[in-house]
PDB file of C-alpha atoms in Angstrom:
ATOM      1  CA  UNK A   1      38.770   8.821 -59.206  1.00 58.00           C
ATOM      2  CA  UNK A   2      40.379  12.329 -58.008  1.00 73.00           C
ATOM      3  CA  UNK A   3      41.556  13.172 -54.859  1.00 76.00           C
ATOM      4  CA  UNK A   4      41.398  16.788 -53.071  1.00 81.00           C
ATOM      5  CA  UNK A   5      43.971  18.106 -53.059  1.00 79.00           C
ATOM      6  CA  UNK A   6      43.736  19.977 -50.085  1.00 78.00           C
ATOM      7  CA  UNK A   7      42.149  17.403 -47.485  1.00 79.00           C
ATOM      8  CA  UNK A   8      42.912  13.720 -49.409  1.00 73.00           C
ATOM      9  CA  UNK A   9      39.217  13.487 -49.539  1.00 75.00           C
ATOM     10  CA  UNK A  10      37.596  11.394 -52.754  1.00 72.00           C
ATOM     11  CA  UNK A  11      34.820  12.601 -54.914  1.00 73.00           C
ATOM     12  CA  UNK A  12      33.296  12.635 -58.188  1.00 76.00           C
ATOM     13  CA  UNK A  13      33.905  14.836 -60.997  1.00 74.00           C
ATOM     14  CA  UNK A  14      36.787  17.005 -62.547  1.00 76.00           C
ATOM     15  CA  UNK A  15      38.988  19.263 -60.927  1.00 77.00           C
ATOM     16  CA  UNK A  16      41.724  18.621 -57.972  1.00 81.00           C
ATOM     17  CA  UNK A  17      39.475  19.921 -55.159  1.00 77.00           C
ATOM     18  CA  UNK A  18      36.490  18.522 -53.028  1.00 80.00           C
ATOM     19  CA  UNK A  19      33.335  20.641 -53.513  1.00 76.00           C
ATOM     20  CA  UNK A  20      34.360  21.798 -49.587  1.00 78.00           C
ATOM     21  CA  UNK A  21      38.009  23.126 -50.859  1.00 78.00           C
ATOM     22  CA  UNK A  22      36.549  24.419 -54.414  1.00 78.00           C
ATOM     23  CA  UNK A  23      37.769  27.926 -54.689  1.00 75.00           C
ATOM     24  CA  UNK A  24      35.249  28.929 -58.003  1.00 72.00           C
ATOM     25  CA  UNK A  25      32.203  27.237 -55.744  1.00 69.00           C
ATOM     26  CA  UNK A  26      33.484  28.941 -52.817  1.00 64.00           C
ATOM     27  CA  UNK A  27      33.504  32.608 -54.556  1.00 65.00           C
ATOM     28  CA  UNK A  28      30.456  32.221 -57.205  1.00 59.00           C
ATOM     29  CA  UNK A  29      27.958  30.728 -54.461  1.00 58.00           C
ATOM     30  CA  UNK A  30      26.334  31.962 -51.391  1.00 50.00           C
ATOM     31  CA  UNK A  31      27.068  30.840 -48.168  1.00 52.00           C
ATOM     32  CA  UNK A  32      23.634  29.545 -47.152  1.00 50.00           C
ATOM     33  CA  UNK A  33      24.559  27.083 -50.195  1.00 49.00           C
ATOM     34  CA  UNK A  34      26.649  24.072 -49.054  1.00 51.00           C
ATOM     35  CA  UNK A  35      29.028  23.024 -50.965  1.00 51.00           C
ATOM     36  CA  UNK A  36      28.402  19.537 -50.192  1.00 52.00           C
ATOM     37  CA  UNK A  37      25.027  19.780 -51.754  1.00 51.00           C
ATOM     38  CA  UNK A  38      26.392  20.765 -55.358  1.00 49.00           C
ATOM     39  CA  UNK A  39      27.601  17.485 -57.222  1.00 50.00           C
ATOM     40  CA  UNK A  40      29.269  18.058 -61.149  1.00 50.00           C
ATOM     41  CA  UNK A  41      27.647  16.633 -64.403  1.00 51.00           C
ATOM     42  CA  UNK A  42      30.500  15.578 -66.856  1.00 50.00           C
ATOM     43  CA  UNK A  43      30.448  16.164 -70.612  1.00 50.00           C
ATOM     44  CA  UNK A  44      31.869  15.835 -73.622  1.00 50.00           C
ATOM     45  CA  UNK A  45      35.051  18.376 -74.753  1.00 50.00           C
ATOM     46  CA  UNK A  46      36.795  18.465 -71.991  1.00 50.00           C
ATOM     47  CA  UNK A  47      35.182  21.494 -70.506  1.00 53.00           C
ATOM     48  CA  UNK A  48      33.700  21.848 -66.963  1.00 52.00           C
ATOM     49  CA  UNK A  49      29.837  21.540 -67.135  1.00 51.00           C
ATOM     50  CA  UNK A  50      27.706  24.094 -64.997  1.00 55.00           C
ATOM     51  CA  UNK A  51      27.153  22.524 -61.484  1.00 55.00           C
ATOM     52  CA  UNK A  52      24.024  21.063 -60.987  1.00 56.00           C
ATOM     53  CA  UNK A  53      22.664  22.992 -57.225  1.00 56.00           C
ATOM     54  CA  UNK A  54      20.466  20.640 -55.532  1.00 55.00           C
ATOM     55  CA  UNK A  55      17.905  22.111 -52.780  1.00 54.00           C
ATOM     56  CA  UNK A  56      19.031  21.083 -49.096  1.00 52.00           C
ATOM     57  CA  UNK A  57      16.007  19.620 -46.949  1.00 52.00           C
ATOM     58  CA  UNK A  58      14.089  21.851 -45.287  1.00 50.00           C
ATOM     59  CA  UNK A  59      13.510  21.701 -41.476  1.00 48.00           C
ATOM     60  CA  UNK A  60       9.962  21.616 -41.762  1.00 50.00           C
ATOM     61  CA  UNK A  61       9.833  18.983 -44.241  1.00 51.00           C
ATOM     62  CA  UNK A  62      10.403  16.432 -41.682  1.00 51.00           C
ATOM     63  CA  UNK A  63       7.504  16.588 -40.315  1.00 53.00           C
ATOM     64  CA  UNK A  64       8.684  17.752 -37.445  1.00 53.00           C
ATOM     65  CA  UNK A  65      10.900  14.089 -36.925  1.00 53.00           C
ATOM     66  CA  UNK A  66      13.598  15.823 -35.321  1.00 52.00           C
ATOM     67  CA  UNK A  67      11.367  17.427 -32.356  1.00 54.00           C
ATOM     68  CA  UNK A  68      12.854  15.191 -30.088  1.00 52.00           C
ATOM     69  CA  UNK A  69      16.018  16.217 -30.478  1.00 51.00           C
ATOM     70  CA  UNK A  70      15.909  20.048 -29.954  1.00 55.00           C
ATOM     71  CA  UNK A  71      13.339  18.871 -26.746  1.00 56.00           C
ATOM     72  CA  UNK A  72      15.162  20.078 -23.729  1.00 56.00           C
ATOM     73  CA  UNK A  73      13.119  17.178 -21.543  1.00 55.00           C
ATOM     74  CA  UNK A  74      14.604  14.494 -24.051  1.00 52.00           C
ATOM     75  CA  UNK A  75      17.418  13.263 -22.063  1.00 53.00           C
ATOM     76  CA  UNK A  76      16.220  13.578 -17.976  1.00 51.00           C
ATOM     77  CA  UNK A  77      19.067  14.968 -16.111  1.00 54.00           C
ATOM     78  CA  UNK A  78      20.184  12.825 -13.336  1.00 49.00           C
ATOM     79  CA  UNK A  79      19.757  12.743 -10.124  1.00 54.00           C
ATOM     80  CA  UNK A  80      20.488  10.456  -6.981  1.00 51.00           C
ATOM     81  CA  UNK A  81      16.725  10.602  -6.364  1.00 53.00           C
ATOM     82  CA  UNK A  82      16.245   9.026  -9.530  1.00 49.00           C
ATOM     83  CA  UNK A  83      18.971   6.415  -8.758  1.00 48.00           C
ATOM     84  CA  UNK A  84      17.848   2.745  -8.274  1.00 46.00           C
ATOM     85  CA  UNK A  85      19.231   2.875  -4.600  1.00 48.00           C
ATOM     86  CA  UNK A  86      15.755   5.004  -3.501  1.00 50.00           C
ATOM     87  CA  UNK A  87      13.228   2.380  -5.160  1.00 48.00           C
ATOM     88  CA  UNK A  88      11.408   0.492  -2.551  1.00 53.00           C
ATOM     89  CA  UNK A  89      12.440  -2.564  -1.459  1.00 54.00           C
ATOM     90  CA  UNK A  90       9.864  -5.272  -2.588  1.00 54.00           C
ATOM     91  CA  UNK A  91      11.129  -7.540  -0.050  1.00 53.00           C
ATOM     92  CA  UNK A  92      11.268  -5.044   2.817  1.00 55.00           C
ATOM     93  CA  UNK A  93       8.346  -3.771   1.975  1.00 58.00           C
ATOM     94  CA  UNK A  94       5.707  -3.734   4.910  1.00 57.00           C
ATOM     95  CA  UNK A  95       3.018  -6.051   2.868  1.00 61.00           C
ATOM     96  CA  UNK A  96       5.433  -9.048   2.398  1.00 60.00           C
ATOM     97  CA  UNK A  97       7.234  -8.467   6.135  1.00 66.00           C
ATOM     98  CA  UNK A  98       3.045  -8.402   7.915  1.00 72.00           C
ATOM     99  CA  UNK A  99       3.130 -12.347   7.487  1.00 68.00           C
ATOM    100  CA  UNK A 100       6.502 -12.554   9.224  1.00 67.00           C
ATOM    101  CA  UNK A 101       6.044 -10.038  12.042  1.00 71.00           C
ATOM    102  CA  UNK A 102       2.843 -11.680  13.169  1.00 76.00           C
ATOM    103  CA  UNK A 103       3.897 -15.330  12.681  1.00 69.00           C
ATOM    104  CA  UNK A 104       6.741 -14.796  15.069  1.00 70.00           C
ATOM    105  CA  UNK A 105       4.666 -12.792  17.819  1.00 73.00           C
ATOM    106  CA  UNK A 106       2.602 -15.940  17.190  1.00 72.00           C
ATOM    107  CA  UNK A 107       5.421 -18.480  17.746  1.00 68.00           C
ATOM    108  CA  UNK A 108       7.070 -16.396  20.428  1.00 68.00           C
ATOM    109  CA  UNK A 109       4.321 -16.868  22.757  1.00 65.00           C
ATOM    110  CA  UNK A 110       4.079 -20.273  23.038  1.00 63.00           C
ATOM    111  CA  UNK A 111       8.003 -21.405  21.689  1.00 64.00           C
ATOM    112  CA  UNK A 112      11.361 -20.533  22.237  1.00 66.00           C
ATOM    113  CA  UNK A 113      12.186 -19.382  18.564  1.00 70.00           C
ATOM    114  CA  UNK A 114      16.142 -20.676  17.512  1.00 71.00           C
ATOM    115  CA  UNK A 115      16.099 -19.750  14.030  1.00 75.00           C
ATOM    116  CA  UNK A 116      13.392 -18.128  11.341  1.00 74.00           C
ATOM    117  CA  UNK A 117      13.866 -18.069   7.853  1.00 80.00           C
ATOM    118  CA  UNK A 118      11.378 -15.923   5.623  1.00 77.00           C
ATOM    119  CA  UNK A 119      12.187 -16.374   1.912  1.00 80.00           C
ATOM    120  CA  UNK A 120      10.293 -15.126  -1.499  1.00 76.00           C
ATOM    121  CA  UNK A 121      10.583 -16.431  -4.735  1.00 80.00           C
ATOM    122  CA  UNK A 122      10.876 -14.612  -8.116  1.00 81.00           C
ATOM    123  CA  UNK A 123       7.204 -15.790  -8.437  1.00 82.00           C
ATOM    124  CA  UNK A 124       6.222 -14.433  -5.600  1.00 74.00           C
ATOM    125  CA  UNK A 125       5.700 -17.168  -3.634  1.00 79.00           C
ATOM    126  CA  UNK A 126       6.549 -16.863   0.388  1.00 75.00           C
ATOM    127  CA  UNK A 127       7.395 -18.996   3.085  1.00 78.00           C
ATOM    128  CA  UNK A 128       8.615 -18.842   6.006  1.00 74.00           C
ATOM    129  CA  UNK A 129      10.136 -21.489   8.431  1.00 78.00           C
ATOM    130  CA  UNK A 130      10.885 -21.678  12.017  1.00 72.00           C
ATOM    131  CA  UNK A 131      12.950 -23.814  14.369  1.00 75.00           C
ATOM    132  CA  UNK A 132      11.672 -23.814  18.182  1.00 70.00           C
ATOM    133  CA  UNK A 133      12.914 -24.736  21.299  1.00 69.00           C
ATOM    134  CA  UNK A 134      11.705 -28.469  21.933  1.00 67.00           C
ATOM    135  CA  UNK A 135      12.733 -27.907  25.604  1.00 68.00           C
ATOM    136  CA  UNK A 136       9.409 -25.969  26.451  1.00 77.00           C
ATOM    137  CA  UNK A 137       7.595 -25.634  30.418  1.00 84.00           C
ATOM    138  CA  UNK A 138       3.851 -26.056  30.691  1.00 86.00           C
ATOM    139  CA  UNK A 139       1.490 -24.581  32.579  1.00 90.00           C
ATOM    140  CA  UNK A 140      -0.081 -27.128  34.852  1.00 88.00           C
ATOM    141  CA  UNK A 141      -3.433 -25.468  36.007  1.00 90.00           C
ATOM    142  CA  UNK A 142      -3.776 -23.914  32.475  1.00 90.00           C
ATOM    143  CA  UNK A 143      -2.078 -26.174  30.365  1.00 87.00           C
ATOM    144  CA  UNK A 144      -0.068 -23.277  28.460  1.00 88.00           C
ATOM    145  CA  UNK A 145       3.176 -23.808  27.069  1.00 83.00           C
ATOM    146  CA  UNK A 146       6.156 -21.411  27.713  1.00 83.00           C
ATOM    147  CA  UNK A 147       9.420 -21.570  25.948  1.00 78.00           C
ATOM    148  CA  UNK A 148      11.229 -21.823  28.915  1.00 81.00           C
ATOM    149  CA  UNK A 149      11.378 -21.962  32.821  1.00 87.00           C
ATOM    150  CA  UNK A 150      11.754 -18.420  33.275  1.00 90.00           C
ATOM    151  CA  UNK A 151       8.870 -17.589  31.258  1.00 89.00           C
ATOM    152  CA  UNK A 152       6.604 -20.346  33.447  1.00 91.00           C
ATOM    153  CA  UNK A 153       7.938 -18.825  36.850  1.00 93.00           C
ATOM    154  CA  UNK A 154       7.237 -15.412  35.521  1.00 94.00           C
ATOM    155  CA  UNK A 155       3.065 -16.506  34.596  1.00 94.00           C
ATOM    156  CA  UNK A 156       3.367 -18.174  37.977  1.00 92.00           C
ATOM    157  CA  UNK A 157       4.242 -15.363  39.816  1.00 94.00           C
ATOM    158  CA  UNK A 158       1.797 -12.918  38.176  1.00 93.00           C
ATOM    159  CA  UNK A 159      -1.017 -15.260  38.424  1.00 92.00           C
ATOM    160  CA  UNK A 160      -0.356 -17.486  42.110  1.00 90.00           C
ATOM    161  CA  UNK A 161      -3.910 -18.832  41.849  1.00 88.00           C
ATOM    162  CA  UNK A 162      -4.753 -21.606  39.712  1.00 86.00           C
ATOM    163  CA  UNK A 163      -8.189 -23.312  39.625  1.00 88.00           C
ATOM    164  CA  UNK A 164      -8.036 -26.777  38.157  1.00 86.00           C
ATOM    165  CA  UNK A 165     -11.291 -27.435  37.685  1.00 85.00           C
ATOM    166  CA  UNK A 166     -11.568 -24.888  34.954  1.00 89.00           C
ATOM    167  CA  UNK A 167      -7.908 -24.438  34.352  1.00 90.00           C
ATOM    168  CA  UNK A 168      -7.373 -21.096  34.462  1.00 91.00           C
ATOM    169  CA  UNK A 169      -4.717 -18.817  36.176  1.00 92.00           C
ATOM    170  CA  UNK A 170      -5.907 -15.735  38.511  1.00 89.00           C
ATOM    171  CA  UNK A 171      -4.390 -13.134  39.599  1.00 89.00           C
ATOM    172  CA  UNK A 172      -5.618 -12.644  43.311  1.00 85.00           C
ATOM    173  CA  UNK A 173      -8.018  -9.633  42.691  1.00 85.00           C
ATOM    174  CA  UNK A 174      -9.619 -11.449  40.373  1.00 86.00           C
ATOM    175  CA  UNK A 175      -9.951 -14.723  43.249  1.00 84.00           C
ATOM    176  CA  UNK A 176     -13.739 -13.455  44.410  1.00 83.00           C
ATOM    177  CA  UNK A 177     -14.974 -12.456  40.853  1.00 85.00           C
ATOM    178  CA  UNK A 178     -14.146 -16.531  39.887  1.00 86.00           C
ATOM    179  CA  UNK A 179     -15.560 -18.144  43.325  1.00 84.00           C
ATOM    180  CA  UNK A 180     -18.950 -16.181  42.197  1.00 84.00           C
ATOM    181  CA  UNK A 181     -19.123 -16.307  38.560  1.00 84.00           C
ATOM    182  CA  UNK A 182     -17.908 -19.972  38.135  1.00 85.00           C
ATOM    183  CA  UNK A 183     -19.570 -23.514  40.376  1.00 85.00           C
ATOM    184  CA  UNK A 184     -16.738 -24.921  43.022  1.00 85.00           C
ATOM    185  CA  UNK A 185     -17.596 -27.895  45.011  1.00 84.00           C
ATOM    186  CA  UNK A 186     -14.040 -27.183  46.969  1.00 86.00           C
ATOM    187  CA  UNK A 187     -11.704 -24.666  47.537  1.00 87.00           C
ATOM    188  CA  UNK A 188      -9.678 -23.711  44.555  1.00 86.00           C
ATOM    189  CA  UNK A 189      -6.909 -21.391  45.901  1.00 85.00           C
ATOM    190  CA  UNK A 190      -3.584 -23.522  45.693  1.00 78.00           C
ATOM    191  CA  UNK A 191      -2.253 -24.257  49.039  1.00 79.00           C
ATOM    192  CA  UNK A 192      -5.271 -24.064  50.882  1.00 84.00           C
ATOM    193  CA  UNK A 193      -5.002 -26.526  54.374  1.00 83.00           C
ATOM    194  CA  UNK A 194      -8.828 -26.692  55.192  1.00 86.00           C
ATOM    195  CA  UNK A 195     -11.321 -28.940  54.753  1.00 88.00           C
ATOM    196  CA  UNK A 196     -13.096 -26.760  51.709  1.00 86.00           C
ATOM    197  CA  UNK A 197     -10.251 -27.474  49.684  1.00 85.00           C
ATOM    198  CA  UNK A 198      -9.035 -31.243  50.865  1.00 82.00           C
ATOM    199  CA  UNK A 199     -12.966 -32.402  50.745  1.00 85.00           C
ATOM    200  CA  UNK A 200     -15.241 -31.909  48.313  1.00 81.00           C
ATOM    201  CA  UNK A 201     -19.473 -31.905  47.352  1.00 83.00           C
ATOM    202  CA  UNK A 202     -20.043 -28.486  49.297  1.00 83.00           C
ATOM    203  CA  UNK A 203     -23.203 -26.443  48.267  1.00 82.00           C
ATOM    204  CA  UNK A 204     -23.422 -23.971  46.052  1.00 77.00           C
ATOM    205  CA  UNK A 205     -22.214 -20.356  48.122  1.00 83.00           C
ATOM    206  CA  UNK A 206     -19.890 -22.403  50.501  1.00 87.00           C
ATOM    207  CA  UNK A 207     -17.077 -22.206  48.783  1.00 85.00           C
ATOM    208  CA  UNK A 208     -17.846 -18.730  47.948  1.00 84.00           C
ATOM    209  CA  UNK A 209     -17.789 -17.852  51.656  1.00 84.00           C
ATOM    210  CA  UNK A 210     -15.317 -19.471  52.610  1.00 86.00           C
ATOM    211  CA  UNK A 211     -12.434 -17.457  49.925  1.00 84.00           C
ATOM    212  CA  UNK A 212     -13.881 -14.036  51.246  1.00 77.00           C
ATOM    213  CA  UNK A 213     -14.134 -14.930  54.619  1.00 78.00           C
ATOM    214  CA  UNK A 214     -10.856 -17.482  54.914  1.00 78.00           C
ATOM    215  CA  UNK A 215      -8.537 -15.462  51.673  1.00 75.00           C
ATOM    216  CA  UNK A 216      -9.620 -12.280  52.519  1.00 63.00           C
ATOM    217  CA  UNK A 217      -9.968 -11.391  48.461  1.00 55.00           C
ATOM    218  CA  UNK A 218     -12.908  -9.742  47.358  1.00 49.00           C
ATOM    219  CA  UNK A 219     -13.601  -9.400  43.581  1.00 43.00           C
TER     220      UNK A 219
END
């Protein structure tokens, strides 16, 4: 088992140089040979056999295997737009956040919202939950909820008339179009003093008359 000489390197055959450090392959062979392709046949007598030269490969005669290699598009370059950091957001996306957004203009109306909590599982499955404000103001002429006092002064102050009988809120332009479109047997303007409002049975167009003529609105 020799050993080059000049690089320590093992191979097989005679000699005291690797087919790489060979000076009689190196001088008697082309260059467009390697040396690493030419192995040595041993014999008998103690003489040095001729060197068997063994074909390299081909490039073609891989069928073209190595394409992918010398393909400048093999390896993409990078680049921060690439990066993970500008994929959308499944989560944030604005298909899963449509259920939240409208369930808490939903719940807002009507509740004082403390805390809302809108989760999604690897499945997919969503939920969301909500805490509200049990301390909630309602409406008494239209029976609405409001999360809070403010919000009830606030519908009372933008709509000061309140029929009962129908409960509904007004705003006073739209006083006349109710006293004609809907049937009153009194007076439905809150705080009303006379008789229309404190008695009741009138005929139809009475009460009609009397909020033009005695509220002055007109709808």
């Amino acid at each position: 088992m020799p050993f080059c000489t000049t690089c320590g390197s093992y191979f097989d055959g005679r000699g005291s140089h690797c087919a790489l450090h060979n000076p009689y392959l190196q001088t008697h062979y082309a260059d467009t040979s390697s040396p690493i392709n030419i192995s040595y046949r041993t014999g008998t007598g103690g003489r040095y056999a001729t060197p068997i030269r063994r074909k390299a490969k081909l490039y073609d005669d891989y069928d073209g295997m190595l394409d992918t290699y010398n393909d400048r598009n093999a390896v993409a370059r990078y680049s921060p737009r690439n990066s993970l950091a500008s994929l959308p957001d499944p989560i944030t996306s604005p298909s899963h956040l449509r259920p939240l957004a409208t369930t808490f203009a939903h719940l807002t109306t009507h509740h004082a919202i403390t805390s809302l909590t809108y989760s999604v599982s690897p499945t997919g499955t969503r939920s969301i939950t909500a805490t509200a404000n049990p301390d909630r103001e309602q409406c008494s002429t239209c029976r609405q909820w409001f999360p809070d006092r403010r919000r009830l002064e606030l519908h009372q102050w933008e709509f000061p008339v309140g029929c009962e009988m129908h409960s509904v809120c007004l705003r006073e332009e739209d006083i006349g179009w109710h006293a004609v479109s809907e049937r009153h047997e009194r007076c439905f303007v809150r705080g009303c003093g006379s008789i229309y409002r404190r008695e009741g049975a009138w005929k139809r167009g009475v009460v009609e008359g009397h909020v033009r003529g005695r509220h002055g609105v007109y709808g």
